[in-house]
Short mmCIF file of C-alpha atoms in Angstrom, two decimals:
data_model
loop_
_atom_site.label_atom_id
_atom_site.label_comp_id
_atom_site.label_asym_id
_atom_site.label_seq_id
_atom_site.Cartn_x
_atom_site.Cartn_y
_atom_site.Cartn_z
CA UNK A 395 24.04 3.15 -21.98
CA UNK A 396 22.71 -0.03 -23.32
CA UNK A 397 22.33 -1.52 -19.84
CA UNK A 398 20.63 1.66 -18.59
CA UNK A 399 18.03 1.37 -21.16
CA UNK A 400 17.56 -2.55 -20.58
CA UNK A 401 16.93 -1.68 -16.77
CA UNK A 402 14.52 1.08 -17.75
CA UNK A 403 12.62 -1.17 -20.34
CA UNK A 404 12.08 -3.78 -17.70
CA UNK A 405 10.88 -1.43 -15.01
CA UNK A 406 8.46 0.34 -17.52
CA UNK A 407 7.27 -3.29 -18.54
CA UNK A 408 6.52 -4.12 -14.96
CA UNK A 409 4.86 -0.79 -14.33
CA UNK A 410 2.73 -1.08 -17.62
CA UNK A 411 1.45 -4.59 -16.58
CA UNK A 412 0.53 -3.16 -13.07
CA UNK A 413 -1.12 0.00 -14.35
CA UNK A 414 -3.15 -2.12 -16.86
CA UNK A 415 -4.37 -4.57 -14.03
CA UNK A 416 -5.38 -1.76 -11.86
CA UNK A 417 -7.86 -0.30 -14.25
CA UNK A 418 -11.33 -1.13 -13.92
CA UNK A 419 -13.23 -2.91 -16.66
CA UNK A 420 -16.54 -1.90 -18.22
CA UNK A 421 -18.57 -4.11 -15.85
CA UNK A 422 -17.21 -2.75 -12.54
CA UNK A 423 -20.68 -1.54 -11.24
CA UNK A 424 -20.90 -4.50 -9.09
CA UNK A 425 -18.08 -2.90 -6.97
CA UNK A 426 -20.78 -0.20 -5.69
CA UNK A 427 -22.82 -3.13 -4.25
CA UNK A 428 -20.18 -3.81 -1.72
CA UNK A 429 -19.41 -0.25 -0.52
CA UNK A 430 -17.31 1.02 -3.30
CA UNK A 431 -18.68 4.62 -3.34
CA UNK A 432 -16.93 7.43 -5.24
CA UNK A 433 -16.69 9.88 -2.42
CA UNK A 434 -14.08 7.98 -0.43
CA UNK A 435 -11.79 6.97 -3.10
CA UNK A 436 -8.05 7.45 -3.41
CA UNK A 437 -8.40 9.30 -6.77
CA UNK A 438 -11.08 11.62 -5.94
CA UNK A 439 -14.59 11.94 -7.14
CA UNK A 440 -13.79 11.51 -10.87
CA UNK A 441 -12.38 8.13 -10.18
CA UNK A 442 -9.11 6.49 -11.25
CA UNK A 443 -10.05 6.21 -14.94
CA UNK A 444 -8.26 9.57 -16.20
CA UNK A 445 -5.23 9.27 -13.99
CA UNK A 446 -4.63 5.64 -14.88
CA UNK A 447 -5.35 6.17 -18.45
CA UNK A 448 -2.73 8.93 -18.55
CA UNK A 449 -0.38 6.83 -16.71
CA UNK A 450 -0.86 3.91 -19.17
CA UNK A 451 -0.25 6.13 -22.23
CA UNK A 452 2.95 7.56 -20.58
CA UNK A 453 4.25 4.08 -19.79
CA UNK A 454 3.40 2.75 -23.27
CA UNK A 455 5.26 5.67 -24.97
CA UNK A 456 8.30 5.12 -22.78
CA UNK A 457 7.95 1.29 -23.32
CA UNK A 458 7.75 1.85 -27.29
CA UNK A 459 10.71 4.33 -27.17
CA UNK A 460 12.88 1.92 -25.14
CA UNK A 461 11.94 -0.91 -27.74
CA UNK A 462 13.08 1.14 -30.67
CA UNK A 463 16.40 2.19 -29.03
CA UNK A 464 17.01 -1.78 -27.94
CA UNK A 465 16.30 -2.67 -31.41
CA UNK A 466 18.78 -0.13 -33.05
CA UNK A 467 21.52 -0.88 -30.57
CA UNK A 468 21.13 -4.66 -31.08
CA UNK A 469 21.23 -4.26 -34.92
CA UNK A 470 24.19 -1.86 -35.16
CA UNK A 471 26.62 -3.36 -32.48
CA UNK A 472 28.77 -6.25 -32.38
CA UNK A 473 31.61 -6.55 -34.98
CA UNK A 474 33.47 -8.89 -32.62
CA UNK A 475 35.14 -12.00 -34.09
CA UNK A 476 37.14 -14.87 -32.94
CA UNK A 477 39.20 -14.69 -36.12
CA UNK A 478 42.55 -12.84 -36.07
CA UNK A 479 42.13 -9.20 -37.46
CA UNK A 480 44.46 -10.16 -40.58
CA UNK A 481 43.24 -9.88 -44.14
CA UNK A 482 40.51 -12.10 -45.64
CA UNK A 483 41.33 -15.76 -46.04
CA UNK A 484 42.62 -16.55 -49.64
CA UNK A 485 40.00 -17.90 -52.04
CA UNK A 486 40.76 -21.44 -53.31
CA UNK A 487 39.45 -22.12 -56.78
CA UNK A 488 38.21 -25.40 -57.82
CA UNK A 489 40.63 -27.54 -59.73
CA UNK A 490 40.08 -27.87 -63.47
CA UNK A 491 38.29 -30.94 -64.70
CA UNK A 492 40.78 -33.67 -66.17
CA UNK A 493 41.30 -33.33 -70.00
CA UNK A 494 39.81 -36.32 -71.94
CA UNK A 495 42.36 -38.87 -72.96
CA UNK A 496 42.70 -39.22 -76.59
CA UNK A 497 42.07 -42.66 -78.06
CA UNK A 498 45.05 -44.71 -78.88
CA UNK A 499 45.70 -45.78 -82.40
CA UNK A 500 44.58 -49.42 -82.98
CA UNK A 501 42.22 -49.56 -79.86
CA UNK A 502 38.67 -50.40 -80.47
CA UNK A 503 36.24 -47.51 -80.50
CA UNK A 504 33.81 -47.23 -77.81
CA UNK A 505 30.31 -48.64 -78.59
CA UNK A 506 27.75 -46.08 -79.17
CA UNK A 507 24.97 -46.02 -76.50
CA UNK A 508 21.69 -45.96 -78.05
CA UNK A 509 19.43 -43.03 -76.69
CA UNK A 510 16.91 -44.05 -74.02
CA UNK A 511 13.23 -42.74 -73.98
#
């Protein structure tokens, strides 16, 4: 299913690019100078604008839907791991800090360190 949607997504992407490139721009009036009359066109006298705009809208909708499906499938899949399927690893706690050594009787006291500013 995932592979089919990826293939459909790639095909629709290429089709969307081609359909957008086939559309004429706003300044396409220069084409009439070189014999681009509307009576002998492939799409009829109304021109390709309505047909290509409907084709673009359809391809864009399919592109968006396949994008959503691919995002959903990539987010919910993949629980594979290289670890064995046993329980969780035991948690090791940090060792306790060593207890302070009591001063021995008869030993000189530690000098007091004056506070620094």
